[in-house]
Amino acid sequence: MEGIIGIIGGVGPYAGLDFLRNICNNTRAVKDQDHINSLLVSCPSLIPDRTAFLLGDEKDNPAYGMVTCAKMLYDAGARYVSVACNTAHAGRIFTPFRTMVEQFEGLTIVNMLETCAVYVKTRLQVHRIGLLASKGTYTSGVYHEYFRKEEGFTLMEPTAAGQEAIHAAIYNETFGIKAHSAPVRVQAKTILQEAITALAGRGAEALILGCTELPLAVTPSKGGLPLLDPGLLTARRLIELTAPEKLTPYGVLGCAAE
Amino acid sequence: MEGIIGIIGGVGPYAGLDFLRNICNNTRAVKDQDHINSLLVSCPSLIPDRTAFLLGDEKDNPAYGMVTCAKMLYDAGARYVSVACNTAHAGRIFTPFRTMVEQFEGLTIVNMLETCAVYVKTRLQVHRIGLLASKGTYTSGVYHEYFRKEEGFTLMEPTAAGQEAIHAAIYNETFGIKAHSAPVRVQAKTILQEAITALAGRGAEALILGCTELPLAVTPSKGGLPLLDPGLLTARRLIELTAPEKLTPYGVLGCAAE
């Protein structure tokens, strides 16, 4: 019972499911028992909206709920834990979270954005990176902490209007992905495709799907820009940490990067 | 933090994911926080193959691993727990499991097969039920315990050759659903479609997808026989027990029964 993977999901719930599915899809397995022991906590009522907190519309720091979830996972045996939400990685949330979970001995937190940045630096070697994300992620500037100018990166964001449109594609109660993910509405898909075209036109060499809902709505096209899914990259990193011999080759299933 | 749903998954892993997805899909929610707090334990290495045990090819009773998973869920706060595997509901596995978890005070085990039988009796009111399942489920006769002749049911099973074919559609390492679920192979789909046609021809009025992998490969057709997914029905039952006001109407998303 060593090396169990833990996922703090529920932020949102489908993103957590997608994260665990990525772990299964990227594991070499021909029978149930080959799969890696994993736990998913999907307790959305414990974790206030991350974007609302970063924009000042929500007082409670989501970090506290995330710590409660981490404790549930830790008590149940998880030792490698990731949070299936981009916006939660903003310093104002992730730093206190990380400090508070230091009390759990032997727990390794695998940071999704750091994992994505390491991948771009070591494997993809491109510099002009377009970012699709929720307003909270743009406002917090969280991706700028990981893709720094000093390291030669240009992080490209959509125009203000483009950012509003993407936020609606995620959050709108009538057509947004959080409310309607099975299937994703055409309006949400169209907004995202337009944002991708605009960023490509401005010279982006790769695109980050910087919100865990986006991979549900955007699929890579042959010859199109590489689409980086930080959740997928982190799922693969968790496999590498717990059972490296079981990691499938890149590109076999669902990996948009290569 | 009351009424948390717990899922013993990993048997197999995709079936556990499908179970939690059914909970999300059948919950009235327009934002993350509306979703029901849920935990998924996917620890396949703890639970030997259920069919192999029932056929005598595996000595260890999967019940013990299931109890370990139930304890992980219980310790983390889950109080309504289901096992996302049909074969695990055979008396030789489920009865000792149920006895052992009685030590967990306040824990309610929601039996997937019982839930399915109650649904057929109270809502569907048909009597000739076709069963698609793995060999272990047929051999154990587990569905006969719930759909009894004495209550007017005729439980219809495929021929021996048909049962072998369905088992291969689930387990075969080259084309079976357990090894290849994204996407499911055409060969597996064809086998299942032929089995459905044969049971319909013999007069089945409804079909049970009696293995948690099958809903990944079979979709209801308009005017075709009702396809009962015990996992879906149980997901809805868990919502009804924990947050009845959040249960969507039948047939809105993914429900094949009506």
XYZ file of C-alpha atoms in Angstrom:
516
model
C 0.000 0.000 0.000
C 2.858 2.396 -0.722
C 2.887 5.237 -3.203
C -0.875 5.706 -3.522
C -1.821 8.642 -5.771
C -4.244 11.187 -4.334
C -6.258 13.692 -6.339
C -7.932 16.737 -4.876
C -10.825 16.955 -7.302
C -14.228 18.547 -7.228
C -12.704 21.772 -8.566
C -14.675 21.129 -10.704
C -15.919 17.549 -10.386
C -15.506 16.633 -14.063
C -11.938 17.921 -14.060
C -11.136 15.578 -11.166
C -12.629 12.659 -13.089
C -10.679 13.669 -16.164
C -7.497 13.724 -14.098
C -7.998 10.172 -12.810
C -8.969 9.024 -16.317
C -5.663 10.448 -17.564
C -3.852 8.364 -14.971
C -5.663 5.209 -16.163
C -5.194 6.075 -19.862
C -1.449 6.584 -19.406
C -0.848 3.386 -17.413
C 0.321 0.189 -19.124
C -2.401 -2.233 -18.059
C -4.124 -5.241 -19.535
C -6.049 -6.183 -16.410
C -7.605 -4.296 -13.485
C -4.801 -5.186 -11.062
C -2.157 -3.534 -13.281
C -3.658 -0.099 -12.599
C -2.149 2.211 -9.990
C -3.818 2.616 -6.606
C -5.458 6.037 -6.568
C -7.862 8.055 -4.465
C -10.075 10.876 -5.636
C -11.665 13.320 -3.204
C -14.435 15.245 -4.919
C -15.832 17.503 -2.205
C -16.772 20.728 -4.004
C -18.806 22.091 -1.089
C -15.567 22.380 0.929
C -13.722 24.520 -1.624
C -15.055 27.968 -2.582
C -14.632 29.135 -6.154
C -10.951 29.917 -6.768
C -11.552 32.630 -9.338
C -14.110 34.385 -7.109
C -11.552 34.411 -4.283
C -8.778 35.832 -6.463
C -11.119 38.518 -7.810
C -12.161 39.491 -4.271
C -15.768 38.263 -4.601
C -15.262 35.443 -2.097
C -13.680 35.924 1.326
C -12.732 32.368 2.311
C -9.435 31.149 0.984
C -9.991 27.852 -0.896
C -6.649 26.720 0.586
C -8.373 25.632 3.810
C -10.799 23.278 2.053
C -7.937 21.949 -0.025
C -6.053 21.114 3.184
C -9.124 19.239 4.502
C -9.188 17.224 1.270
C -5.425 16.594 1.481
C -5.908 15.279 5.015
C -8.686 12.924 3.869
C -6.363 11.603 1.169
C -3.368 11.361 3.496
C -5.340 9.525 6.188
C -6.519 7.052 3.568
C -2.931 6.398 2.496
C -2.182 8.766 -0.401
C 1.429 10.007 -0.565
C 1.614 11.765 -3.978
C -1.085 14.397 -4.231
C -2.093 16.888 -6.919
C -4.846 19.486 -7.098
C -6.920 19.159 -10.290
C -7.449 22.904 -10.769
C -5.212 25.481 -12.448
C -6.518 28.543 -10.641
C -5.880 26.866 -7.274
C -2.164 27.070 -8.121
C -2.131 30.870 -7.769
C 0.333 31.882 -5.054
C -2.354 33.383 -2.804
C -4.044 29.963 -2.615
C -1.290 27.447 -3.278
C 1.381 28.915 -0.993
C -0.696 28.739 2.227
C -2.011 25.308 1.115
C 1.529 24.037 0.662
C 2.635 25.472 4.021
C -0.293 23.878 5.862
C 0.180 20.411 4.334
C 3.848 20.350 5.358
C 2.594 18.845 8.633
C 1.741 15.604 6.776
C 4.959 13.629 6.935
C 5.973 11.864 3.756
C 3.393 13.655 1.594
C 4.632 14.935 -1.772
C 2.552 17.620 -3.471
C 3.002 17.499 -7.244
C 2.416 21.013 -8.577
C 0.526 20.948 -11.869
C 1.842 24.242 -13.237
C 5.422 23.524 -12.282
C 5.125 20.129 -14.006
C 3.808 21.836 -17.152
C 6.622 24.415 -17.130
C 9.290 21.750 -16.683
C 7.800 19.846 -19.626
C 7.840 22.904 -21.918
C 11.423 23.762 -20.925
C 12.890 20.280 -21.234
C 10.848 18.596 -23.968
C 9.028 21.089 -26.156
C 11.604 23.877 -26.223
C 9.347 26.628 -27.552
C 9.145 30.163 -26.162
C 5.961 31.894 -27.307
C 3.228 30.251 -25.247
C -0.464 31.121 -25.600
C -2.636 30.726 -22.528
C -6.330 29.793 -22.445
C -7.708 30.137 -18.923
C -10.388 31.472 -16.593
C -10.362 35.139 -15.519
C -8.977 34.233 -12.098
C -5.970 32.579 -13.687
C -5.264 35.601 -15.909
C -5.847 38.103 -13.089
C -3.656 36.249 -10.628
C -0.856 36.065 -13.171
C -0.159 32.584 -11.855
C 1.268 31.304 -15.144
C 3.735 34.218 -15.220
C 5.249 32.803 -12.015
C 6.170 29.626 -13.899
C 6.832 30.927 -17.449
C 9.134 33.824 -16.676
C 10.426 36.493 -19.078
C 13.868 36.088 -17.504
C 13.914 32.525 -18.826
C 13.121 33.654 -22.348
C 9.371 32.985 -22.311
C 6.708 35.194 -23.845
C 3.385 34.269 -22.280
C 0.628 35.417 -24.635
C -2.852 36.160 -23.350
C -6.044 36.885 -25.331
C -7.393 40.452 -25.479
C -9.656 41.588 -22.608
C -12.710 40.751 -24.737
C -11.213 37.362 -25.565
C -10.615 36.654 -21.876
C -14.244 37.525 -21.085
C -15.461 35.198 -23.822
C -13.310 32.286 -22.595
C -14.503 32.866 -19.041
C -18.107 32.647 -20.273
C -17.300 29.436 -22.181
C -16.268 27.966 -18.831
C -18.722 29.551 -16.380
C -21.893 30.618 -18.225
C -24.848 28.732 -16.737
C -26.559 28.326 -20.118
C -23.674 27.216 -22.339
C -20.539 27.000 -20.137
C -18.567 23.797 -19.657
C -19.005 23.688 -15.859
C -22.796 23.507 -16.253
C -22.842 21.513 -19.523
C -20.035 19.071 -20.122
C -21.913 16.071 -21.491
C -21.914 17.155 -24.243
C -20.055 20.473 -24.281
C -22.189 23.128 -25.994
C -21.272 24.287 -29.520
C -21.153 27.927 -28.330
C -18.396 27.106 -25.816
C -16.411 25.181 -28.436
C -16.712 28.027 -30.965
C -15.463 30.628 -28.478
C -12.423 28.503 -27.664
C -11.630 27.802 -31.320
C -11.716 31.534 -32.071
C -9.347 32.215 -29.161
C -6.939 29.551 -30.427
C -6.983 30.997 -33.959
C -6.317 34.498 -32.610
C -3.349 33.391 -30.484
C -1.911 31.353 -33.357
C -2.228 34.441 -35.589
C -0.175 36.434 -33.076
C 2.658 33.880 -33.254
C 2.041 31.474 -30.383
C 4.113 28.294 -30.821
C 2.135 26.225 -28.317
C -1.031 26.654 -26.265
C -1.669 25.825 -22.652
C -5.184 24.647 -21.767
C -4.869 26.483 -18.460
C -8.191 25.480 -16.909
C -9.059 21.877 -16.152
C -12.406 22.184 -17.963
C -10.826 23.114 -21.302
C -9.533 19.671 -22.362
C -13.159 18.534 -22.256
C -13.964 21.035 -25.023
C -10.833 21.350 -27.164
C -9.191 18.551 -29.125
C -5.872 18.795 -30.957
C -5.960 18.896 -34.753
C -3.266 17.364 -36.910
C -0.847 20.095 -37.974
C -2.351 22.506 -35.419
C -0.431 24.061 -32.532
C 0.610 21.729 -29.699
C -2.058 21.867 -27.003
C -0.609 21.390 -23.536
C -2.894 19.932 -20.912
C -1.216 20.475 -17.517
C -3.545 17.877 -15.955
C -2.455 15.237 -18.442
C 1.217 16.097 -17.968
C 0.784 15.908 -14.187
C -1.069 12.591 -14.360
C 1.930 11.228 -16.277
C 4.331 12.718 -13.712
C 2.407 11.003 -10.887
C 2.711 7.651 -12.673
C 6.429 8.298 -13.170
C 6.802 8.925 -9.429
C 4.791 5.928 -8.222
C 5.270 3.229 -10.908
C 7.651 4.481 -13.643
C 7.677 1.112 -15.413
C 3.960 1.482 -16.063
C 4.107 4.851 -17.861
C 2.932 4.542 -21.481
C 4.978 6.250 -24.224
C 3.965 9.832 -25.017
C 1.303 10.279 -27.606
C -0.332 6.900 -27.222
C -3.537 8.039 -25.575
C -4.898 11.508 -25.207
C -1.584 13.304 -25.097
C -1.835 16.399 -27.227
C 1.733 17.519 -26.846
C 3.673 15.304 -29.237
C -19.445 17.048 6.040
C -22.369 14.653 6.464
C -23.677 12.136 3.984
C -20.554 11.841 1.859
C -20.875 9.255 -0.931
C -18.128 6.624 -1.160
C -17.395 4.462 -4.177
C -15.323 1.302 -4.078
C -13.934 1.495 -7.586
C -10.946 0.006 -9.338
C -13.046 -3.056 -10.198
C -12.294 -2.089 -12.918
C -10.933 1.468 -12.756
C -12.992 2.841 -15.648
C -16.180 1.442 -14.135
C -15.437 3.373 -10.931
C -14.940 6.562 -12.939
C -18.153 5.889 -14.823
C -19.983 5.468 -11.536
C -18.812 8.847 -10.195
C -19.568 10.453 -13.570
C -23.120 9.100 -13.271
C -23.418 10.781 -9.885
C -22.282 14.113 -11.373
C -24.473 13.723 -14.497
C -27.577 13.044 -12.387
C -27.051 15.943 -9.966
C -28.782 19.282 -10.485
C -25.801 21.629 -10.539
C -24.884 24.859 -12.252
C -21.685 25.447 -10.305
C -19.001 23.249 -8.719
C -20.294 23.733 -5.176
C -23.725 22.301 -6.093
C -22.193 18.859 -6.623
C -22.367 16.177 -3.944
C -19.314 15.397 -1.826
C -17.960 12.058 -3.010
C -14.907 9.862 -2.568
C -13.610 7.285 -5.001
C -11.140 4.612 -3.943
C -9.572 3.007 -6.992
C -7.134 0.455 -5.566
C -7.271 -2.471 -7.992
C -4.144 -4.132 -6.588
C -6.042 -4.791 -3.340
C -8.951 -6.638 -4.965
C -8.336 -9.898 -6.876
C -10.433 -10.611 -9.955
C -13.997 -11.422 -8.846
C -14.773 -13.770 -11.725
C -11.527 -15.713 -11.219
C -12.441 -16.168 -7.547
C -15.964 -17.393 -8.317
C -14.617 -19.807 -10.946
C -12.054 -21.184 -8.475
C -8.983 -19.822 -10.294
C -8.171 -17.334 -7.513
C -7.943 -18.320 -3.845
C -8.217 -14.948 -2.102
C -11.720 -13.667 -1.546
C -12.017 -10.132 -3.027
C -14.217 -9.321 0.009
C -11.127 -8.613 2.137
C -9.751 -5.981 -0.249
C -13.218 -4.475 -0.535
C -13.329 -4.118 3.263
C -9.935 -2.343 3.202
C -11.348 0.071 0.616
C -14.534 0.553 2.655
C -12.397 1.403 5.677
C -10.406 3.985 3.678
C -13.686 5.560 2.586
C -15.213 5.395 6.052
C -12.149 6.934 7.728
C -12.263 9.757 5.192
C -15.922 10.430 6.041
C -18.019 8.436 3.566
C -21.311 7.116 4.972
C -23.159 5.817 1.857
C -20.985 3.327 0.010
C -21.452 1.240 -3.127
C -19.199 -1.225 -4.914
C -18.864 -0.431 -8.638
C -18.749 -4.060 -9.787
C -21.612 -6.472 -10.522
C -19.693 -9.700 -9.959
C -18.608 -8.494 -6.511
C -22.302 -8.702 -5.521
C -22.280 -12.522 -5.682
C -23.201 -13.941 -2.278
C -19.801 -15.640 -1.777
C -18.132 -12.219 -1.974
C -20.785 -9.722 -0.923
C -22.106 -11.555 2.141
C -18.745 -11.731 3.977
C -18.000 -8.170 2.834
C -21.298 -6.960 4.283
C -20.720 -8.841 7.548
C -17.221 -7.391 7.965
C -18.253 -3.787 7.312
C -20.986 -3.982 9.949
C -18.279 -2.868 12.393
C -18.297 0.612 10.778
C -20.987 2.451 12.700
C -23.325 4.562 10.625
C -22.136 3.163 7.304
C -24.871 2.293 4.786
C -23.945 -0.085 1.979
C -26.116 0.512 -1.085
C -26.344 -2.777 -2.976
C -26.232 -2.216 -6.740
C -28.139 -5.348 -7.740
C -30.818 -4.862 -5.123
C -31.263 -1.281 -6.328
C -31.641 -2.514 -9.919
C -34.194 -5.156 -8.904
C -36.240 -2.636 -6.916
C -36.254 -0.326 -9.941
C -37.470 -3.054 -12.321
C -40.183 -4.150 -9.869
C -41.503 -0.703 -9.006
C -40.930 1.386 -12.126
C -40.432 -0.728 -15.228
C -42.845 -3.573 -14.438
C -41.580 -6.062 -17.001
C -40.860 -9.732 -16.322
C -38.654 -11.209 -19.056
C -35.217 -9.762 -18.331
C -32.147 -10.477 -20.493
C -28.790 -10.413 -18.778
C -25.468 -9.395 -20.332
C -22.604 -10.146 -17.957
C -19.192 -11.700 -17.358
C -18.845 -15.481 -16.896
C -18.413 -15.087 -13.145
C -21.753 -13.314 -12.889
C -23.533 -16.039 -14.882
C -21.771 -18.863 -13.013
C -22.473 -17.387 -9.594
C -26.131 -16.986 -10.492
C -26.003 -13.725 -8.541
C -28.771 -12.071 -10.574
C -31.075 -15.020 -9.863
C -30.863 -14.089 -6.173
C -32.452 -10.728 -6.981
C -34.735 -11.559 -9.930
C -36.488 -14.613 -8.533
C -38.837 -16.975 -10.362
C -41.107 -16.882 -7.303
C -41.658 -13.182 -7.958
C -42.649 -13.806 -11.566
C -39.323 -13.037 -13.227
C -37.773 -14.947 -16.097
C -34.084 -14.133 -16.181
C -32.824 -14.883 -19.682
C -29.179 -15.693 -20.296
C -27.341 -16.049 -23.620
C -26.331 -19.525 -24.850
C -23.027 -20.953 -23.567
C -21.310 -19.759 -26.756
C -22.908 -16.326 -26.332
C -21.664 -16.126 -22.741
C -18.116 -16.997 -23.873
C -18.264 -14.288 -26.542
C -19.465 -11.627 -24.075
C -16.765 -12.642 -21.611
C -14.176 -12.139 -24.354
C -15.673 -8.740 -25.225
C -14.957 -7.741 -21.618
C -11.683 -9.559 -20.848
C -9.797 -10.296 -24.087
C -6.436 -8.513 -23.938
C -6.500 -7.617 -27.642
C -10.050 -6.329 -28.080
C -11.758 -6.501 -24.650
C -13.175 -3.449 -22.888
C -11.001 -3.824 -19.771
C -7.830 -3.474 -21.867
C -9.250 -1.086 -24.497
C -11.929 1.329 -23.381
C -10.796 4.544 -25.056
C -12.145 3.833 -27.581
C -13.917 0.497 -27.184
C -12.928 -1.842 -30.046
C -15.427 -2.553 -32.833
C -15.100 -6.322 -32.219
C -16.323 -5.919 -28.616
C -19.243 -3.733 -29.729
C -20.253 -6.210 -32.439
C -20.286 -9.154 -30.014
C -22.515 -7.241 -27.598
C -24.896 -6.088 -30.332
C -25.318 -9.691 -31.504
C -26.060 -10.821 -27.940
C -28.694 -8.086 -27.569
C -30.361 -9.055 -30.856
C -30.443 -12.729 -29.813
C -32.016 -11.995 -26.405
C -34.571 -9.638 -27.967
C -35.446 -12.394 -30.464
C -36.139 -14.771 -27.562
C -38.616 -12.310 -26.064
C -36.645 -10.268 -23.538
C -38.554 -7.125 -22.526
C -35.563 -5.339 -21.010
C -31.830 -5.931 -20.772
C -29.535 -5.567 -17.818
C -25.993 -4.409 -18.545
C -24.767 -6.670 -15.756
C -21.084 -5.788 -15.836
C -19.820 -2.297 -15.112
C -17.745 -2.269 -18.303
C -20.742 -2.790 -20.598
C -22.269 0.718 -20.457
C -18.979 1.939 -21.940
C -19.657 -0.153 -25.060
C -23.441 -0.267 -25.483
C -25.725 2.710 -26.066
C -29.516 2.606 -26.119
C -31.218 3.019 -29.490
C -34.555 4.741 -29.902
C -37.280 2.113 -30.018
C -34.862 -0.592 -28.852
C -35.219 -2.550 -25.617
C -34.722 -0.637 -22.363
C -31.100 -1.064 -21.279
C -30.752 -1.090 -17.514
C -27.440 0.087 -16.116
C -27.338 -0.957 -12.432
C -24.455 1.484 -11.845
C -26.502 4.392 -13.141
C -29.557 3.368 -11.111
C -27.387 3.064 -7.999
C -25.718 6.434 -8.590
C -29.219 7.938 -8.671
C -30.159 6.058 -5.504
C -27.089 7.452 -3.717
C -28.089 10.990 -4.699
C -31.628 10.299 -3.460
C -30.209 9.179 -0.094
C -27.772 12.064 0.380
C -29.371 15.051 -1.374
C -32.797 14.105 -2.803
C -33.539 17.673 -3.885
C -30.583 17.490 -6.277
C -31.676 14.397 -8.200
C -32.341 15.206 -11.868
C -35.491 13.785 -13.514
C -35.099 10.372 -15.118
C -33.982 10.327 -18.698
C -32.253 13.677 -18.692
C -28.682 12.481 -18.929
C -27.395 9.036 -19.663
C -30.344 7.133 -18.266
C -31.215 4.332 -20.634
C -34.227 3.080 -18.770
C -36.961 5.509 -19.740
